[in-house]
Coordinates of C-alpha atoms in Angstrom, one line a residue:
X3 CA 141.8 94.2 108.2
X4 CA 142.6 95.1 111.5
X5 CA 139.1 96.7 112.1
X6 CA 137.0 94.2 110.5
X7 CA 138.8 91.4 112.6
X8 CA 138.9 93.2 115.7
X9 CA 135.3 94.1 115.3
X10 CA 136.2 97.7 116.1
X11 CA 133.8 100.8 116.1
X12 CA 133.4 102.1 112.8
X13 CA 132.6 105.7 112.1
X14 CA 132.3 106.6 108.6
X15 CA 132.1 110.5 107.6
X16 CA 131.9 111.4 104.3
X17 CA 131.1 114.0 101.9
X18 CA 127.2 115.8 101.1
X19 CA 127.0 115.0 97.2
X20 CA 127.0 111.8 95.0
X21 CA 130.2 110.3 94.9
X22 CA 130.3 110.9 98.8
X23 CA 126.7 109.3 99.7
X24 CA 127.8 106.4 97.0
X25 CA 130.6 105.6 99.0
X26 CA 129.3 105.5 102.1
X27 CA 126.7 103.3 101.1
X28 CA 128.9 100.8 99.3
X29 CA 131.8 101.2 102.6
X30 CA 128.9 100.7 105.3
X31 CA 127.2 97.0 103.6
X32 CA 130.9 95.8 103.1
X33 CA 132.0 96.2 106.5
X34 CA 127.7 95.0 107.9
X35 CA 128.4 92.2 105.7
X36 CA 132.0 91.4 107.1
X37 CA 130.4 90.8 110.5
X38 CA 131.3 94.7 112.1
X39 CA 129.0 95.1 114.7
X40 CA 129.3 99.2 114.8
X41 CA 129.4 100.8 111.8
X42 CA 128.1 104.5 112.0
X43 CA 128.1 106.9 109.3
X44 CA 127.9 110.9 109.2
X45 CA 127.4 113.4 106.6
X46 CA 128.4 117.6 107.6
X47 CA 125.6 120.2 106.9
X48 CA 126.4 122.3 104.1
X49 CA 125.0 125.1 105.3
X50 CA 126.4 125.3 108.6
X51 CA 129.7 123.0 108.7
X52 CA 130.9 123.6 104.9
X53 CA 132.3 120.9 102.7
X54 CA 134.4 118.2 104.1
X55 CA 136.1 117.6 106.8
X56 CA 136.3 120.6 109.2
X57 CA 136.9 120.8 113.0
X58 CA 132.6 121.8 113.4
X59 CA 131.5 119.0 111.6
X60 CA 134.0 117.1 113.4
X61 CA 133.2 117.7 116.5
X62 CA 129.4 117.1 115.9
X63 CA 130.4 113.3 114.2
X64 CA 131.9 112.7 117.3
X65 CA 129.5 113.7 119.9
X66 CA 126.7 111.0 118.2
X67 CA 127.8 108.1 120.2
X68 CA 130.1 106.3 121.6
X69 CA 134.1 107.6 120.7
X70 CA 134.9 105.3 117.9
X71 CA 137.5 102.7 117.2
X72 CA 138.4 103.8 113.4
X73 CA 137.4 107.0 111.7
X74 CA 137.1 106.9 108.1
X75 CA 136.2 109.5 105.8
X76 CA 135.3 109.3 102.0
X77 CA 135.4 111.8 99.4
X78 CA 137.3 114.3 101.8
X79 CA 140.2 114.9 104.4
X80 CA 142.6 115.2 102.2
X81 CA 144.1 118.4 103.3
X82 CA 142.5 117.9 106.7
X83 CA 145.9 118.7 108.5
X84 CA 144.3 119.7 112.2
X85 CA 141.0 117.9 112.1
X86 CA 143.1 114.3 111.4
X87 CA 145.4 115.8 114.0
X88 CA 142.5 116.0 116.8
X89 CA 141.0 112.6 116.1
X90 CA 145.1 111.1 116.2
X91 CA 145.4 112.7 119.5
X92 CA 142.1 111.2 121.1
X93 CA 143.5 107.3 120.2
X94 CA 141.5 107.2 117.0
X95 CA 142.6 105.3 114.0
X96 CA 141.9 106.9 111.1
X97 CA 141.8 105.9 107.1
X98 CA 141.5 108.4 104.0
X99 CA 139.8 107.4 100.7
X100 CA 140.2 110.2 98.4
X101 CA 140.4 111.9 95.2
X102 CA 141.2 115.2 95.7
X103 CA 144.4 117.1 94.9
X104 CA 146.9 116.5 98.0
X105 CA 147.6 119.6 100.1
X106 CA 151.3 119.6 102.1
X107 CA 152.1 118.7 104.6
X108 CA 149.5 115.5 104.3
X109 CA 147.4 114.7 106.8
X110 CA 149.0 112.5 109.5
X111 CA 146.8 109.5 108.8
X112 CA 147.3 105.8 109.7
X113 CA 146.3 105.3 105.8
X114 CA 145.7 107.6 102.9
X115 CA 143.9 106.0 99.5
X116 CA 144.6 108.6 97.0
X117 CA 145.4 108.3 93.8
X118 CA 146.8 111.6 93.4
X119 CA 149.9 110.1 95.2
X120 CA 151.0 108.3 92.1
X121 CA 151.5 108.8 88.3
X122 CA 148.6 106.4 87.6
X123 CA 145.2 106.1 87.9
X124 CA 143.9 110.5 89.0
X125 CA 140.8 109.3 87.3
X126 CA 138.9 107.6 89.9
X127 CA 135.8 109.1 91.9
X128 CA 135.9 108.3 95.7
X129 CA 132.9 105.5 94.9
X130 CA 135.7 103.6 92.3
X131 CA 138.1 103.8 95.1
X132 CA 135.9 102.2 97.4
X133 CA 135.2 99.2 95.3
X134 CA 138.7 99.1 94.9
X135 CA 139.5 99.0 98.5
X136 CA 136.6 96.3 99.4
X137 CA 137.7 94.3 96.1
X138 CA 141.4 94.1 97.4
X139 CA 140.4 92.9 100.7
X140 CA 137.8 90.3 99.7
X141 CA 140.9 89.1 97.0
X142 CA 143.1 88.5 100.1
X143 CA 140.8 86.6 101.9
X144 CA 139.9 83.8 98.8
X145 CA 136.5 85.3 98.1
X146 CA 133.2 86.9 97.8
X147 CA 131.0 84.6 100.0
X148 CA 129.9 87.7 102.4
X149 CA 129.4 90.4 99.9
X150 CA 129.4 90.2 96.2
X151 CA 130.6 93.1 95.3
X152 CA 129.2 93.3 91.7
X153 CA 126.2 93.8 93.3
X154 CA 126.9 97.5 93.8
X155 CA 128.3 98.2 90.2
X156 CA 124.9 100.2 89.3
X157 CA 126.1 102.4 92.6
X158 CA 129.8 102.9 91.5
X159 CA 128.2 103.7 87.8
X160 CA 126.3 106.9 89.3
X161 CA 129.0 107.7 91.2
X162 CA 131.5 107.5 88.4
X163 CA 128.8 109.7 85.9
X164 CA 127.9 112.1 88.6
X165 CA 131.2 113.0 89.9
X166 CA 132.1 113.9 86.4
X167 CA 135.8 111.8 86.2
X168 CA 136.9 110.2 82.8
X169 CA 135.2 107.5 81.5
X170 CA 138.3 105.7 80.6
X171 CA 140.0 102.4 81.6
X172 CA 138.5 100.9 84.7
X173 CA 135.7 103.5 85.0
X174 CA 134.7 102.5 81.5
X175 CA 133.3 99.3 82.6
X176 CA 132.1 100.6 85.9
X177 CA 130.1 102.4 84.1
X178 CA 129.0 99.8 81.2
X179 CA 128.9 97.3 83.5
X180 CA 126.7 99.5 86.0
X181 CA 124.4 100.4 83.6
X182 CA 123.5 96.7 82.9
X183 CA 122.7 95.6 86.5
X184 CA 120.7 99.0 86.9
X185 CA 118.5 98.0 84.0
X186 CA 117.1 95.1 86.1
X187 CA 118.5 96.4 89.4
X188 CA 117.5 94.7 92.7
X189 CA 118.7 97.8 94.6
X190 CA 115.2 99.5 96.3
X191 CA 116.5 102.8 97.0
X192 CA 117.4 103.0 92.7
X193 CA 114.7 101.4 91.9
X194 CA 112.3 103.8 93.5
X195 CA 114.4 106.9 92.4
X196 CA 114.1 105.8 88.9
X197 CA 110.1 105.4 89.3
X198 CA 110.0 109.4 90.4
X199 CA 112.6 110.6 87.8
X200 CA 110.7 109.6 84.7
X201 CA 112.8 106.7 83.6
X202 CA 109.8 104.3 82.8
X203 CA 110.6 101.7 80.8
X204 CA 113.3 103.4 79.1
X205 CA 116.7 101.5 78.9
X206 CA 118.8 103.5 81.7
X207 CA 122.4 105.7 80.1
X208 CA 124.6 108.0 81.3
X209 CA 122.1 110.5 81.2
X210 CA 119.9 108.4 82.7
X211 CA 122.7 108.9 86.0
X212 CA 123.9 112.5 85.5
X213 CA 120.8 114.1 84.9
X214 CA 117.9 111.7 86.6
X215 CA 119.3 110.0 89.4
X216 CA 122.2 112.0 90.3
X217 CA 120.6 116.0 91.1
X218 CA 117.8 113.9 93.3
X219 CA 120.5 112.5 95.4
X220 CA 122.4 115.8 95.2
X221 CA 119.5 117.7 96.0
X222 CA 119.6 116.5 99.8
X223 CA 122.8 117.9 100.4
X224 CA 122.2 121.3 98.2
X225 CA 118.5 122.4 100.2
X226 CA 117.4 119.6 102.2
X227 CA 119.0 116.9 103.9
X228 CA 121.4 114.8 102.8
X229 CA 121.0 112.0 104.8
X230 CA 117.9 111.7 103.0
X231 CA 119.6 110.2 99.8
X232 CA 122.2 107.9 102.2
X233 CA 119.2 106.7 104.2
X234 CA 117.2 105.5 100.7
X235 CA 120.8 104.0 99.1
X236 CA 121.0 101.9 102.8
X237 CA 117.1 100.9 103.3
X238 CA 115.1 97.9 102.6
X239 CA 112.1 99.0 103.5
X240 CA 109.5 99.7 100.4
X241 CA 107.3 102.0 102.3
X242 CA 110.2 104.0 103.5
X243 CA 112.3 103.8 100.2
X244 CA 109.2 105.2 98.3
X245 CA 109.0 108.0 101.2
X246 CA 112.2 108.9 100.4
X247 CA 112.6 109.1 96.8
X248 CA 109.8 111.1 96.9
X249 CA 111.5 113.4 99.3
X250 CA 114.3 114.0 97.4
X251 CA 112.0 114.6 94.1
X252 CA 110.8 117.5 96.2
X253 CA 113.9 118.7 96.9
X254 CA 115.1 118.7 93.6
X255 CA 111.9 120.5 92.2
X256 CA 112.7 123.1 95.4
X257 CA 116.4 123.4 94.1
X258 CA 115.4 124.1 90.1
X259 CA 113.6 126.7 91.7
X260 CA 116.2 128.5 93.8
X261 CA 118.6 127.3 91.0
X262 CA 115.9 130.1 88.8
X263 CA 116.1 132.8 90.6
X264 CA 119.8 132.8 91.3
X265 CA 120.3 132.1 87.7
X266 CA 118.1 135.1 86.5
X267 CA 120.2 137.4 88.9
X268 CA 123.6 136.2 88.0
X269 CA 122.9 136.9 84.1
X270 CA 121.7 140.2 85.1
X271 CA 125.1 140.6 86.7
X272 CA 127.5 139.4 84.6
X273 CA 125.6 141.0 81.5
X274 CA 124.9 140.2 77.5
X275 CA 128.5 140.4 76.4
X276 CA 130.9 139.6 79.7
X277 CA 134.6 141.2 78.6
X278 CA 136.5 139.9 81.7
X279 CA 137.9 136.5 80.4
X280 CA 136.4 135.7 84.5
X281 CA 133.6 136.2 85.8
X282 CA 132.8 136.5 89.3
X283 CA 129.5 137.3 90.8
X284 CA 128.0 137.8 94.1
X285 CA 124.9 138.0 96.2
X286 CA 123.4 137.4 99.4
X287 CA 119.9 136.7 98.5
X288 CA 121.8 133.3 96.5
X289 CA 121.1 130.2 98.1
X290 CA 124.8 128.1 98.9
X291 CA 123.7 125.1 97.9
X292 CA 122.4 125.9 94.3
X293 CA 126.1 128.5 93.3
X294 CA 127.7 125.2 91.5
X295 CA 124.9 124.6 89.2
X296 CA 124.7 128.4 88.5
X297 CA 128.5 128.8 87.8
X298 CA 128.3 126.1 85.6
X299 CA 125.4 127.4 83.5
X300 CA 127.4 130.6 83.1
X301 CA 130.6 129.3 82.2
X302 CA 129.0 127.0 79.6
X303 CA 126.8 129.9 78.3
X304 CA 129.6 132.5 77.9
X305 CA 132.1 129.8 77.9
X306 CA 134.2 132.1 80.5
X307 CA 135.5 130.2 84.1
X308 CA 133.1 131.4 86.7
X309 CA 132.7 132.0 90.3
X310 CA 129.0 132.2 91.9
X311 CA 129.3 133.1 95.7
X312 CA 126.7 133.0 98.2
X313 CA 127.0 136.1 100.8
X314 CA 125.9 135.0 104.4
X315 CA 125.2 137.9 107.3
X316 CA 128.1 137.2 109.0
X317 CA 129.6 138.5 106.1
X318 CA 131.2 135.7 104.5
X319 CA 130.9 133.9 101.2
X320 CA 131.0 130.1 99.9
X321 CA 131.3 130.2 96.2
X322 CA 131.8 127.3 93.8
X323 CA 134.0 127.9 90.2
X324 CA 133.8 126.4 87.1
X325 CA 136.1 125.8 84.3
X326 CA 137.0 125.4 80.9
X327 CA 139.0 122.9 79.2
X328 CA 142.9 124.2 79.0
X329 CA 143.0 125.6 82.1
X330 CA 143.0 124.9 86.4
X331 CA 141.4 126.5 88.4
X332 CA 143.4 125.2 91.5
X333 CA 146.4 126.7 89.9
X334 CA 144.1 130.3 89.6
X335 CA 143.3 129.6 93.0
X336 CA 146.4 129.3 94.3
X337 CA 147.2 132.7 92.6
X338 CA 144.7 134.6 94.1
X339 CA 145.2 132.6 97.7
X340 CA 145.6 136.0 99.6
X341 CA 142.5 137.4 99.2
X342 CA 140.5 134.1 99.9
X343 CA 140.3 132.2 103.5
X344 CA 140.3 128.8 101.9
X345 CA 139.8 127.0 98.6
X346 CA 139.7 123.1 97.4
X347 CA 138.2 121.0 94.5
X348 CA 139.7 119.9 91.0
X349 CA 141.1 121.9 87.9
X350 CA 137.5 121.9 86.5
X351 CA 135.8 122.7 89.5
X352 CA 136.0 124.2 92.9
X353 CA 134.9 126.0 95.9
X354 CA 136.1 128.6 97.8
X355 CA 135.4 130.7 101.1
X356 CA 135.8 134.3 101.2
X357 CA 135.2 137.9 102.9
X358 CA 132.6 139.6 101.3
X359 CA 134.7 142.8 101.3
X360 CA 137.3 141.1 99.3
X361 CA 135.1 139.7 96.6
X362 CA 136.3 142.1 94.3
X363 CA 139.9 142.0 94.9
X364 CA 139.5 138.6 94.0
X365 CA 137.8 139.3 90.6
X366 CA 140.9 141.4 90.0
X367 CA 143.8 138.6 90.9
X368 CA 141.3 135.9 88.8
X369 CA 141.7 138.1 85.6
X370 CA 145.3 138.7 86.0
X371 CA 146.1 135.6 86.5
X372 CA 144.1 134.1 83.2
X373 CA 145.6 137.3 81.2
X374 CA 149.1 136.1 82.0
X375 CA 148.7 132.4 82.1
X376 CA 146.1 131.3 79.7
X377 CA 146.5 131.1 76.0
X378 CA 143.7 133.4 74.1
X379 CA 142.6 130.6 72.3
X380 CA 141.2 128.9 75.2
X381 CA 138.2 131.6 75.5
X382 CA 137.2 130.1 71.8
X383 CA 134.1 128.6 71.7
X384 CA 134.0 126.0 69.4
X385 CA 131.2 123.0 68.2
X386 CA 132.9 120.4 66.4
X387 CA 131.3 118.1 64.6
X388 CA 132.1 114.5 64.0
X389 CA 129.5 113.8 61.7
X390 CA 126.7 115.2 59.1
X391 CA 124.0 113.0 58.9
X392 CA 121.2 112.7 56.3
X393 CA 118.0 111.9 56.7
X394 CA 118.1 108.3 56.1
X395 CA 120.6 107.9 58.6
X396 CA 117.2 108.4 61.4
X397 CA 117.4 104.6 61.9
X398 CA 117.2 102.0 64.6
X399 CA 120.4 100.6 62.9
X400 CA 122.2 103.8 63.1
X401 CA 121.5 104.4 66.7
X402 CA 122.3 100.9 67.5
X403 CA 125.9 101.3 66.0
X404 CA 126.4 105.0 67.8
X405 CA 125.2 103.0 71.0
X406 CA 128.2 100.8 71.4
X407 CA 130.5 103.9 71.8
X408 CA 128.8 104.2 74.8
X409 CA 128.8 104.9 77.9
X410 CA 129.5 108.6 77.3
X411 CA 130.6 111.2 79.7
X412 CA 133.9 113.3 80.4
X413 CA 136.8 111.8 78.4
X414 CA 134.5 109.9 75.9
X415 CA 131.5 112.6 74.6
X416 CA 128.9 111.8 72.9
X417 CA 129.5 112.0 69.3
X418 CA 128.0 115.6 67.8
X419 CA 126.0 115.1 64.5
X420 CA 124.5 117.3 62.2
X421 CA 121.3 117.8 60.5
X422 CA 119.8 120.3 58.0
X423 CA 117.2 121.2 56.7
X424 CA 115.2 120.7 59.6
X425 CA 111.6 122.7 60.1
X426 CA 109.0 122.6 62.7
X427 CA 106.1 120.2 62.4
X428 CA 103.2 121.8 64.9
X429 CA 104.5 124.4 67.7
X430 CA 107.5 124.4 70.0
X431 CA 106.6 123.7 73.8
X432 CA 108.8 125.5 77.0
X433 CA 108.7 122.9 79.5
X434 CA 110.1 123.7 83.3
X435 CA 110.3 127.3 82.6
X436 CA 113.8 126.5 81.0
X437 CA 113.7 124.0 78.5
X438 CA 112.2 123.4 74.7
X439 CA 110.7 120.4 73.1
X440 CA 108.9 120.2 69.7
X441 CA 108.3 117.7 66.8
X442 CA 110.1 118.4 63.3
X443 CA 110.8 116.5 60.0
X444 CA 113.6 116.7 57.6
X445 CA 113.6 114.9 54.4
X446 CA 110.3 113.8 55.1
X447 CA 111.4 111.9 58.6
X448 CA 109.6 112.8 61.6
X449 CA 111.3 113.9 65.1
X450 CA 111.4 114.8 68.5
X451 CA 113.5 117.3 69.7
X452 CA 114.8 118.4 73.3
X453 CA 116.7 121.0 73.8
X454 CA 117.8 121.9 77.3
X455 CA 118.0 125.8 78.7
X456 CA 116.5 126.4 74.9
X457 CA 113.8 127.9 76.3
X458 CA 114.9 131.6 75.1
X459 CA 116.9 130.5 72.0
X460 CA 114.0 128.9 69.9
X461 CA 115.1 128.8 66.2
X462 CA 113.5 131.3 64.2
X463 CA 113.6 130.4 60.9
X464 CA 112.3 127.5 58.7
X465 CA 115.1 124.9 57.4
X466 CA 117.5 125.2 60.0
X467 CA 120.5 122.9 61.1
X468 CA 120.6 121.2 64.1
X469 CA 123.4 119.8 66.0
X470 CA 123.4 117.5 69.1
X471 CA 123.1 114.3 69.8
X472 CA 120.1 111.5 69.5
X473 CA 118.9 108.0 69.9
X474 CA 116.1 105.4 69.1
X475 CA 113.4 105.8 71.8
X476 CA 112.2 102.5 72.5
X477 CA 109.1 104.3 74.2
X478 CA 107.9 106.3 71.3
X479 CA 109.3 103.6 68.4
X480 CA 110.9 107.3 67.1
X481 CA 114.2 109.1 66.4
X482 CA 114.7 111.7 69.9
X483 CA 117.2 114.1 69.8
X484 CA 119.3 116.1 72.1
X485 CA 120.0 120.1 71.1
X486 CA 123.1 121.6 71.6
X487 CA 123.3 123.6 69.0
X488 CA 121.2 125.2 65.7
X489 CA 122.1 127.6 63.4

């Protein structure tokens, strides 16, 4: 309140991916639209400044301009101890909206938005928060007349998807809600991103956010720029909106690419049959910004937690981890602490900094650690299935009724069906080096399959089962399924 009224000097640094770009978008029209008449906003190079809030990005944020009244950082400072320190010292106020786990001492901050801080509500993304925050304050001024802030639901919906929290409670109908107003969204920056991601005229879903929209605008922070995807979320220019979404298509189609080859070399690595219930791989021909996607391909392939770390010359490495369900990886990381010269993230995911030279003794504390403090049963991978499904059930009726469990994502999955007998009608197709997608029939109904990173487990055998996931395409008039699974 106090900056809005006192029409103060804004600077707004937040974090390189999704959720961070989201809320800087949605923080920077609020306080435009409240009448600030400085609002700046700042995103930290990946390669050379790291994640978050550090002292070099820091100092870079501030030397753009003039000192500014009220710092405010999204999706990060957290366990920024020094860095909230420095700006506290130079007459700055500053405000934290964040959802990462809380580091002590806390950050001596004017105001900390965290929900960590409570027993309620660890669920939000940084982008929920936001809306949150601008919501309260337009409540406790009698209305919406300025901003109406339903107008950016479609924003806190990618946020929500991307930044992979539970879709439960309030982030439920972010997302349900979101998903409506992108459909007929008057947002440029989306609309444009959904022309270059293949969406057409097919009705947008959380897949439509996590797997379309969200890389591009990830992209830019993993190996461009990631003002790239901040600049087309803020413009209203056509010209430059369709500039920029083509930009970050290009950036995406560069990241699958290093994403490839730093893939190929980390299987190689790791090996057919991994026996360390970790895995921890290394290499400095890896680019930094693709090691999350990789980790995560590996854990969900051997279903093992895994690190990916990127070697620089100086002789340093930024990894990223993955995990699995039943277990946290902050509380591994915090095990293996000595070895490693900082670490951060959430149970399920995380990044860490490291000396190459110690790389190993890390592997070594990481497999300890899950040998003493992770139950066997945890390593198990398992496909449950909710449902078998029969021919027949290939409906527009059925997929209507499996719609309204919908939105999907973490905390409410997708429902995994089950079909047999199924058999190939023509020849399977690899698209993008990685992926499968064929046509087949069971019981006499005709299909399309897709099945992503199938590309080198083609089924091999007439009348097979398959289990994933599928819908009514609109586009086609056809049943379309998802693979996860075929035995």
């Amino acid at each position: 309140t106090e900056a809005i009224e006192g029409k103060k000097r804004i600077l707004i640094f937040s974090d390189y991916d999704v959720d961070g770009i989201v809320s800087a978008t949605i923080m920077k029209l609020f306080l435009i639209a409240q009448g600030c008449p400085e609002v700046r906003t700042f995103l930290p190079d990946r390669q050379q400044e790291g994640y978050g809030l550090t002292l070099a990005a820091l100092d870079r944020a501030l030397s753009q301009g003039q000192k500014p009244d009220v710092f405010i950082a999204l999706d990060c400072g957290t366990n920024s101890v020094a860095e909230v320190a420095k700006l506290k010292e130079a007459g700055i106020r500053v405000l934290i909206v964040d959802h990462h786990q809380l580091s002590h001492p806390q950050p001596a901050a004017d105001a900390l938005v965290n929900p960590q801080k409570g027993s309620l509500g660890h669920h939000f993304c940084t982008g929920g928060l936001v809306f949150k925050l601008c919501h309260a304050y337009q409540r406790s001024k009698g209305g919406r007349e300025r901003f109406d802030i339903r107008e950016v639901l479609d924003l806190v919906a990618l946020a929500t998807v991307a930044d992979l929290v539970p879709l439960l409670e309030d982030n439920r109908i972010f997302v349900r809600e979101g998903l409506k107003r992108l459909a007929t969204t008057s947002h440029l920056g989306l609309r444009r991103l959904m022309e270059v991601s293949g969406v057409g005229r097919r009705i947008p879903t959380s897949f439509t956010l996590g797997f379309q929209l969200g890389p591009r605008i990830n992209a830019g922070g993993r190996v461009g720029d990631a003002n790239s995807g901040l600049e087309l979320l803020l413009s209203q220019n056509p010209t430059e909106t369709s500039r920029l979404a083509r930009e970050l298509d290009l950036q995406n189609r560069k990241r699958q690419e290093l994403e490839a080859i730093a893939l190929g070399e980390a299987e190689e690595l790791v090996g057919g049959s991994p026996k360390d219930l970790g895995l921890v791989v290394a290499s400095d021909r890896w680019h930094s910004g693709v090691v999350g996607i990789v980790a995560a391909r590996l854990a969900r392939k051997h279903y093992r937690p895994c690190f990916v770390i990127a070697l620089n010359s100086g002789g340093e490495g930024k990894g990223s981890g993955r995990g699995l369900p039943g277990l946290s990886l902050m509380d591994a990381l915090r095990a293996c602490a000595p070895c490693l010269r900082g670490f951060g993230g959430h149970d399920a995911a995380a990044g860490i900094v490291i000396e190459a030279g110690r790389v190993a003794e890390f592997q070594k504390l990481l497999q300890e650690w899950l040998r003493a403090f992770v139950k066997p049963e945890v390593f198990e991978k398992t496909l449950p299935i909710d449902i078998s499904l029969s021919p027949n059930h290939l409906t527009p009726e059925m997929a209507k009724a499996l719609a309204e469990l919908a939105p999907f994502g973490k905390g409410n999955p997708e429902p995994t069906l089950r079909l047999d007998q199924v058999e190939f009608v023509g020849q399977p197709k690899i698209f993008a080096e990685r992926h499968l997608k064929f046509r087949a029939v069971a019981g006499g109904k005709k299909f399309e399959v897709v099945g992503f990173d199938f590309a080198r487990r083609v089924p091999d055998r007439a009348g097979f089962s398959l289990a994933g996931s599928w819908e009514w395409d609109e586009y086609t008039d056809g049943p379309r399924w998802r693979m996860t699974a075929w035995q």
